[in-house]
Coordinates of N, CA, C and O and ligand atoms in Angstrom, one line a residue:
X1 N -43.8 -44.7 -29.3 CA -45.2 -45.3 -29.2 C -46.0 -45.4 -30.9 O -45.8 -44.4 -31.8
X2 N -46.2 -46.9 -31.0 CA -46.8 -47.2 -32.2 C -47.6 -46.7 -32.7 O -48.7 -46.7 -31.9
X3 N -48.2 -45.8 -33.7 CA -49.5 -45.7 -34.3 C -49.8 -44.3 -33.6 O -50.8 -43.9 -33.3
X4 N -48.8 -43.4 -33.0 CA -49.0 -42.5 -32.8 C -48.7 -41.1 -33.4 O -47.6 -41.3 -33.9
X5 N -49.3 -40.2 -34.1 CA -49.3 -39.0 -35.2 C -48.2 -38.3 -34.4 O -47.2 -38.2 -35.2
X6 N -48.2 -38.2 -33.3 CA -46.7 -37.2 -32.7 C -45.7 -37.5 -32.3 O -44.7 -37.2 -32.8
X7 N -45.7 -39.0 -32.1 CA -44.4 -39.8 -32.0 C -44.1 -39.9 -33.6 O -42.5 -40.1 -33.4
X8 N -44.7 -39.9 -34.4 CA -44.1 -40.2 -35.7 C -43.6 -39.1 -36.2 O -42.4 -38.9 -37.1
X9 N -44.2 -37.9 -36.2 CA -43.5 -36.4 -36.3 C -42.0 -36.5 -35.7 O -41.2 -36.0 -36.4
X10 N -42.5 -36.6 -34.8 CA -41.2 -36.5 -33.9 C -39.8 -37.5 -34.1 O -38.9 -37.0 -34.3
X11 N -40.1 -38.7 -34.7 CA -39.3 -39.5 -35.0 C -38.8 -39.5 -36.7 O -38.2 -39.8 -37.4
X12 N -39.7 -38.0 -37.1 CA -39.4 -37.8 -38.5 C -39.9 -39.2 -39.8 O -39.4 -38.8 -41.1
X13 N -41.0 -39.7 -39.0 CA -41.6 -41.0 -40.1 C -42.8 -39.8 -41.0 O -42.9 -40.3 -42.0
X14 N -43.3 -39.0 -40.1 CA -44.5 -38.2 -40.9 C -43.7 -36.7 -41.1 O -43.3 -36.2 -39.9
X15 N -43.5 -35.8 -42.6 CA -42.7 -34.8 -42.1 C -43.7 -33.5 -41.7 O -44.9 -33.6 -41.9
X16 N -42.8 -32.8 -41.1 CA -43.5 -31.5 -40.7 C -42.7 -30.6 -40.5 O -41.8 -30.7 -40.1
X17 N -43.1 -29.5 -40.8 CA -42.6 -28.5 -40.5 C -42.5 -27.5 -38.5 O -43.7 -27.4 -38.6
X18 N -41.3 -27.7 -38.4 CA -41.3 -27.2 -36.6 C -41.0 -26.0 -36.5 O -40.3 -25.2 -37.2
X19 N -41.8 -25.4 -35.4 CA -41.8 -23.7 -35.4 C -40.7 -23.4 -34.8 O -40.2 -22.4 -34.0
X20 N -40.3 -24.8 -33.5 CA -39.4 -24.4 -32.6 C -39.1 -25.8 -31.9 O -39.8 -26.9 -32.2
X21 N -38.1 -26.3 -31.6 CA -37.6 -27.8 -31.1 C -36.8 -27.5 -29.7 O -35.7 -26.5 -30.2
X22 N -36.7 -28.3 -28.9 CA -35.3 -28.4 -27.8 C -35.4 -29.6 -27.1 O -36.0 -30.7 -27.9
X23 N -34.3 -30.2 -26.8 CA -34.7 -31.5 -26.0 C -36.1 -32.1 -25.5 O -35.7 -33.1 -25.3
X24 N -36.6 -31.2 -25.3 CA -37.9 -31.7 -24.5 C -39.3 -31.6 -25.4 O -40.2 -32.4 -25.0
X25 N -39.4 -30.8 -25.9 CA -40.5 -30.3 -26.8 C -40.3 -30.0 -28.4 O -38.7 -29.7 -28.6
X26 N -41.4 -30.3 -29.1 CA -41.0 -30.0 -30.4 C -42.9 -28.6 -30.8 O -43.4 -28.9 -29.7
X27 N -42.4 -28.0 -31.5 CA -44.0 -26.8 -31.7 C -44.1 -26.8 -33.3 O -43.3 -26.7 -33.8
X28 N -45.3 -26.8 -33.6 CA -45.5 -26.8 -35.2 C -46.7 -26.2 -35.5 O -47.7 -26.2 -34.3
X29 N -47.2 -25.8 -36.3 CA -48.5 -25.1 -36.5 C -50.1 -25.8 -36.6 O -49.4 -27.4 -37.4
X30 N -50.7 -25.9 -36.3 CA -51.6 -27.1 -36.4 C -52.2 -26.9 -37.6 O -52.3 -26.2 -38.3
X31 N -52.5 -28.0 -38.2 CA -52.9 -28.4 -39.7 C -54.3 -28.1 -39.9 O -54.7 -27.7 -41.3
X32 N -55.1 -27.8 -39.1 CA -56.6 -26.9 -38.8 C -56.5 -26.0 -38.0 O -57.2 -25.8 -37.0
X33 N -56.0 -24.6 -38.3 CA -55.7 -23.5 -37.5 C -57.4 -23.2 -37.2 O -58.0 -23.0 -37.7
X34 N -57.4 -22.7 -35.8 CA -58.3 -22.3 -35.2 C -58.6 -20.8 -34.7 O -59.3 -20.0 -34.3
X35 N -57.5 -20.1 -35.0 CA -56.8 -19.2 -34.6 C -56.0 -18.5 -36.0 O -55.0 -18.9 -36.2
X36 N -55.8 -16.9 -35.9 CA -54.3 -16.7 -37.2 C -53.2 -17.6 -36.5 O -52.5 -17.6 -36.9
X37 N -52.8 -17.6 -35.1 CA -51.6 -18.4 -34.4 C -52.5 -19.6 -33.8 O -53.5 -19.5 -33.0
X38 N -51.8 -20.7 -34.3 CA -52.8 -21.9 -33.6 C -51.5 -23.1 -33.8 O -51.1 -23.9 -34.8
X39 N -50.7 -22.7 -32.7 CA -49.4 -23.8 -32.6 C -49.8 -24.7 -31.5 O -50.5 -24.7 -30.5
X40 N -49.2 -26.0 -31.9 CA -49.0 -27.3 -31.1 C -47.8 -27.4 -30.2 O -46.7 -27.4 -31.0
X41 N -47.7 -27.3 -28.9 CA -46.1 -27.7 -28.4 C -46.3 -29.1 -27.6 O -47.4 -29.4 -27.0
X42 N -45.8 -29.7 -28.1 CA -45.8 -31.7 -27.8 C -44.1 -31.7 -27.4 O -43.6 -32.0 -27.8
X43 N -44.5 -32.4 -26.2 CA -43.3 -33.1 -25.6 C -43.0 -34.5 -26.9 O -43.7 -35.3 -27.0
X44 N -41.7 -34.5 -26.7 CA -40.8 -35.7 -27.2 C -41.8 -36.7 -26.4 O -41.4 -37.7 -26.9
X45 N -41.9 -36.9 -25.2 CA -41.7 -38.4 -24.2 C -43.4 -38.3 -24.8 O -44.2 -37.5 -24.6
X46 N -43.8 -39.2 -25.0 CA -45.0 -39.8 -24.8 C -45.9 -39.9 -23.9 O -45.5 -40.9 -23.0
X47 N -46.7 -39.4 -23.9 CA -48.0 -39.3 -22.5 C -49.1 -39.3 -22.9 O -49.7 -38.5 -23.9
X48 N -50.0 -40.3 -22.9 CA -51.3 -40.5 -23.3 C -52.1 -39.2 -23.1 O -52.8 -38.4 -24.2
X49 N -52.5 -39.0 -22.1 CA -53.7 -38.0 -22.0 C -53.0 -37.1 -20.3 O -52.1 -37.8 -19.9
X50 N -53.5 -36.4 -20.2 CA -53.6 -35.4 -19.0 C -53.6 -36.3 -17.5 O -52.6 -36.1 -16.4
X51 N -54.5 -37.7 -17.4 CA -54.7 -38.7 -16.8 C -53.3 -39.0 -16.5 O -53.5 -39.7 -15.1
X52 N -52.8 -39.2 -17.6 CA -51.3 -39.9 -17.2 C -50.4 -39.7 -16.4 O -49.1 -39.8 -16.5
X53 N -50.4 -37.9 -16.3 CA -49.3 -37.5 -15.9 C -48.9 -38.0 -14.6 O -49.6 -38.2 -13.7
X54 N -47.5 -38.3 -14.0 CA -47.0 -38.3 -12.9 C -46.1 -36.8 -12.4 O -46.1 -36.1 -13.1
X55 N -45.7 -37.3 -11.0 CA -44.8 -35.7 -10.6 C -43.9 -35.9 -11.3 O -43.1 -34.8 -11.4
X56 N -43.1 -37.1 -12.0 CA -42.0 -37.2 -12.8 C -41.8 -36.1 -13.9 O -41.1 -35.7 -14.5
X57 N -43.3 -36.1 -14.4 CA -43.4 -35.4 -15.9 C -43.4 -33.7 -15.5 O -43.8 -33.0 -16.3
X58 N -43.6 -32.7 -14.0 CA -43.9 -32.0 -14.0 C -42.9 -31.2 -14.8 O -43.6 -29.6 -15.1
X59 N -41.2 -31.3 -15.1 CA -40.9 -30.5 -15.6 C -41.4 -30.4 -17.2 O -41.4 -28.6 -17.7
X60 N -41.7 -31.7 -17.5 CA -42.2 -31.3 -18.7 C -43.4 -30.3 -19.2 O -43.2 -29.4 -20.0
X61 N -44.5 -30.5 -18.7 CA -45.4 -29.7 -18.5 C -45.1 -28.3 -18.1 O -45.7 -27.3 -18.6
X62 N -44.3 -28.0 -17.1 CA -44.2 -26.7 -17.0 C -43.1 -26.2 -18.4 O -43.1 -25.0 -18.4
X63 N -42.1 -27.0 -18.7 CA -41.9 -26.3 -20.0 C -42.6 -26.2 -21.1 O -42.2 -24.9 -21.9
X64 N -43.5 -26.9 -21.5 CA -44.6 -26.9 -22.3 C -45.2 -25.7 -22.3 O -45.4 -24.7 -23.5
X65 N -45.7 -25.0 -21.2 CA -46.1 -23.5 -20.9 C -45.1 -22.7 -20.9 O -45.4 -21.6 -21.6
X66 N -43.8 -22.6 -20.4 CA -42.7 -22.0 -21.1 C -42.8 -21.5 -22.3 O -42.3 -20.3 -22.9
X67 N -42.4 -22.6 -23.2 CA -42.2 -22.6 -24.3 C -43.5 -21.8 -25.0 O -43.6 -20.9 -26.0
X68 N -44.6 -22.0 -24.9 CA -45.9 -21.5 -24.9 C -45.6 -19.9 -24.9 O -45.9 -19.2 -25.8
X69 N -45.3 -19.3 -23.6 CA -45.2 -17.9 -23.1 C -43.9 -17.4 -24.7 O -44.2 -16.3 -24.6
X70 N -43.1 -17.7 -24.0 CA -41.9 -17.4 -25.5 C -42.5 -17.0 -26.9 O -42.0 -16.4 -27.3
X71 N -43.0 -18.3 -27.0 CA -43.8 -18.4 -28.6 C -44.6 -17.6 -28.8 O -44.6 -16.8 -29.6
X72 N -45.5 -16.8 -27.9 CA -46.3 -16.3 -27.8 C -46.1 -14.5 -27.9 O -45.9 -13.9 -28.5
X73 N -45.1 -14.4 -26.7 CA -44.1 -13.1 -26.8 C -43.6 -13.1 -28.4 O -43.4 -11.6 -28.8
X74 N -42.9 -13.8 -28.9 CA -41.5 -13.6 -30.1 C -42.9 -13.1 -31.2 O -42.0 -12.4 -32.0
X75 N -44.0 -13.6 -30.9 CA -45.2 -13.4 -32.0 C -45.8 -12.3 -31.9 O -46.5 -12.5 -32.7
X76 N -45.6 -11.7 -31.5 CA -46.0 -10.5 -30.5 C -47.4 -10.3 -30.2 O -48.3 -9.1 -30.4
X77 N -47.8 -11.3 -29.3 CA -48.9 -11.6 -28.8 C -49.2 -11.4 -27.6 O -50.2 -11.3 -26.9
X78 N -48.1 -10.9 -26.9 CA -48.1 -11.0 -25.2 C -48.7 -10.1 -24.7 O -49.7 -10.1 -23.7
X79 N -48.6 -8.8 -25.1 CA -49.4 -7.4 -24.8 C -51.1 -7.8 -24.9 O -51.6 -7.5 -24.2
X80 N -51.3 -8.1 -26.2 CA -53.0 -8.4 -26.5 C -53.8 -9.4 -25.8 O -54.7 -9.5 -25.6
X81 N -52.7 -10.6 -26.0 CA -53.0 -12.0 -25.3 C -52.8 -12.9 -25.9 O -53.0 -12.9 -27.2
X82 N -53.7 -13.8 -25.4 CA -53.4 -15.5 -26.2 C -54.0 -16.3 -25.0 O -54.5 -16.0 -23.9
X83 N -54.1 -17.9 -25.7 CA -54.6 -18.8 -25.0 C -53.9 -20.2 -25.1 O -53.5 -20.3 -26.2
X84 N -53.8 -20.7 -23.9 CA -53.1 -22.1 -24.0 C -54.2 -23.0 -23.3 O -54.6 -22.9 -22.3
X85 N -54.3 -24.2 -23.8 CA -55.0 -25.2 -23.9 C -54.6 -26.5 -24.0 O -53.8 -26.9 -25.0
X86 N -55.0 -27.6 -23.0 CA -54.5 -29.0 -23.1 C -56.0 -29.4 -23.2 O -56.8 -29.3 -21.8
X87 N -56.3 -30.7 -23.7 CA -57.8 -31.5 -23.7 C -57.0 -32.6 -23.3 O -56.3 -33.0 -23.8
X88 N -58.2 -32.9 -22.7 CA -58.4 -34.5 -22.2 C -59.6 -35.2 -22.5 O -60.6 -34.9 -22.0
X89 N -59.4 -36.3 -23.0 CA -60.1 -37.4 -23.2 C -61.5 -36.9 -24.5 O -61.6 -35.9 -24.5
X90 N -62.9 -37.4 -24.2 CA -63.8 -37.2 -24.8 C -64.8 -35.9 -25.0 O -64.6 -34.7 -25.5
X91 N -64.8 -35.4 -23.6 CA -65.4 -34.4 -23.3 C -64.7 -33.0 -23.2 O -65.2 -32.1 -23.5
X92 N -63.6 -33.5 -23.4 CA -62.1 -32.1 -23.2 C -61.9 -31.9 -24.8 O -61.3 -31.4 -25.5
X93 N -62.4 -33.0 -25.7 CA -62.2 -32.9 -26.9 C -60.8 -33.0 -27.6 O -60.3 -32.7 -28.3
X94 N -60.2 -34.0 -27.1 CA -59.1 -34.4 -27.2 C -59.1 -35.6 -28.4 O -59.8 -36.3 -28.3
X95 N -58.4 -35.2 -29.2 CA -58.5 -36.0 -30.5 C -56.9 -36.9 -30.8 O -57.1 -38.1 -31.7
X96 N -56.0 -36.3 -30.6 CA -54.6 -36.9 -30.3 C -54.1 -37.5 -29.4 O -54.0 -36.9 -28.3
X97 N -53.9 -38.7 -29.5 CA -53.6 -39.3 -27.6 C -52.0 -39.4 -27.5 O -51.7 -40.2 -27.0
X98 N -51.4 -38.0 -27.5 CA -50.3 -37.9 -27.1 C -50.3 -36.1 -26.8 O -50.2 -35.5 -27.3
X99 N -50.0 -36.0 -25.3 CA -50.2 -34.6 -25.0 C -49.4 -33.8 -25.5 O -48.5 -33.8 -26.0
X100 N -50.6 -32.4 -25.6 CA -50.0 -31.2 -26.3 C -50.5 -30.1 -25.7 O -51.8 -30.2 -25.1
X101 N -50.3 -29.0 -26.0 CA -50.7 -28.0 -25.3 C -50.7 -26.7 -26.9 O -49.8 -26.6 -27.6
X102 N -51.9 -26.4 -27.1 CA -52.6 -25.5 -28.2 C -52.0 -24.2 -27.9 O -52.3 -23.4 -26.6
X103 N -51.5 -23.1 -28.4 CA -51.3 -21.9 -28.6 C -52.3 -21.2 -29.6 O -52.0 -21.4 -30.4
X104 N -53.5 -20.4 -28.6 CA -54.2 -19.7 -29.9 C -53.8 -18.6 -29.5 O -54.0 -17.9 -28.6
X105 N -53.8 -17.3 -30.7 CA -53.8 -16.0 -30.6 C -54.1 -15.5 -31.6 O -54.5 -16.1 -32.9
X106 N -54.1 -14.2 -32.0 CA -54.4 -13.5 -32.9 C -55.7 -13.3 -33.0 O -56.3 -12.3 -34.3
X107 N -56.6 -13.6 -32.0 CA -58.0 -13.0 -32.3 C -58.9 -12.8 -30.7 O -58.1 -13.5 -30.1
X108 N -59.9 -12.7 -30.5 CA -60.4 -12.4 -29.3 C -61.3 -13.7 -29.3 O -62.0 -14.3 -30.0
X109 N -61.1 -14.6 -27.8 CA -61.8 -15.6 -27.6 C -63.1 -15.2 -26.6 O -62.8 -14.6 -26.0
X110 N -63.6 -16.1 -27.0 CA -64.8 -16.3 -25.9 C -64.5 -17.2 -25.0 O -64.1 -17.9 -24.9
X111 N -65.3 -16.6 -23.9 CA -65.6 -17.5 -22.7 C -66.9 -17.5 -22.0 O -67.5 -16.5 -22.0
X112 N -67.5 -18.3 -21.4 CA -66.4 -19.8 -21.4 C -66.5 -20.3 -22.9 O -67.8 -19.8 -23.4
X113 N -65.8 -21.4 -23.2 CA -65.5 -22.3 -24.2 C -66.8 -22.4 -24.7 O -67.3 -23.3 -24.0
X114 N -66.7 -23.2 -25.8 CA -68.0 -24.0 -26.3 C -68.4 -25.4 -26.0 O -67.3 -25.8 -25.6
Ligands
AMP1 P1 -56.5 -32.1 -29.9 O1 -58.0 -32.3 -30.3 O2 -56.6 -31.4 -28.6 O3 -56.1 -33.4 -29.6 O4 -55.7 -31.6 -30.7 C1 -55.3 -32.3 -31.7 C2 -55.4 -31.2 -32.7 O5 -53.9 -31.9 -33.9 C3 -55.8 -30.8 -33.5 O6 -56.2 -29.2 -33.6 C4 -55.6 -31.2 -35.1 O7 -55.6 -30.3 -35.9 C5 -54.0 -31.4 -35.0 N1 -53.4 -31.7 -36.1 C6 -54.4 -33.2 -36.3 N2 -52.8 -33.5 -37.2 C7 -52.1 -33.2 -37.4 C8 -51.1 -32.7 -38.4 N3 -51.0 -33.9 -39.1 N4 -50.1 -31.5 -38.2 C9 -50.6 -30.9 -37.1 N5 -51.4 -30.8 -36.3 C10 -52.3 -31.9 -36.8
ZN2 ZN1 -46.9 -40.0 -29.0

């Protein structure tokens, strides 16, 4: 997808340090971290928003969550806990329109979210 930040990172047009990658997703540290651990898990396939998901994307989204769980575990956050978040459109706080899962960990998070 032209002019998509995450597609450019996936295609190597914009350099980024990946903390994980496989055939379905990449993961990288957020440039503006909101917690000691703040990782973005991004599917290689461009999907604009959660509103654009179809049944065919079920594996991708399930895999994103599995990768979030594995990274949280590998980084030592499993026992204390962590948060996985996907934002959708303006009210959800989405700023990059290629779906991604935030992994937040390393501090106590408030509920309800702001
Ligand atoms: P969202 O607001 O849910 O769409 O999340 C987009 C996230 O991408 C934000 O947390 C940004 O800080 C992050 N971000 C923007 N540009 C970059 C970049 N070049 N590398 C890593 N993270 C980025
Ligand atoms: Zn994209």
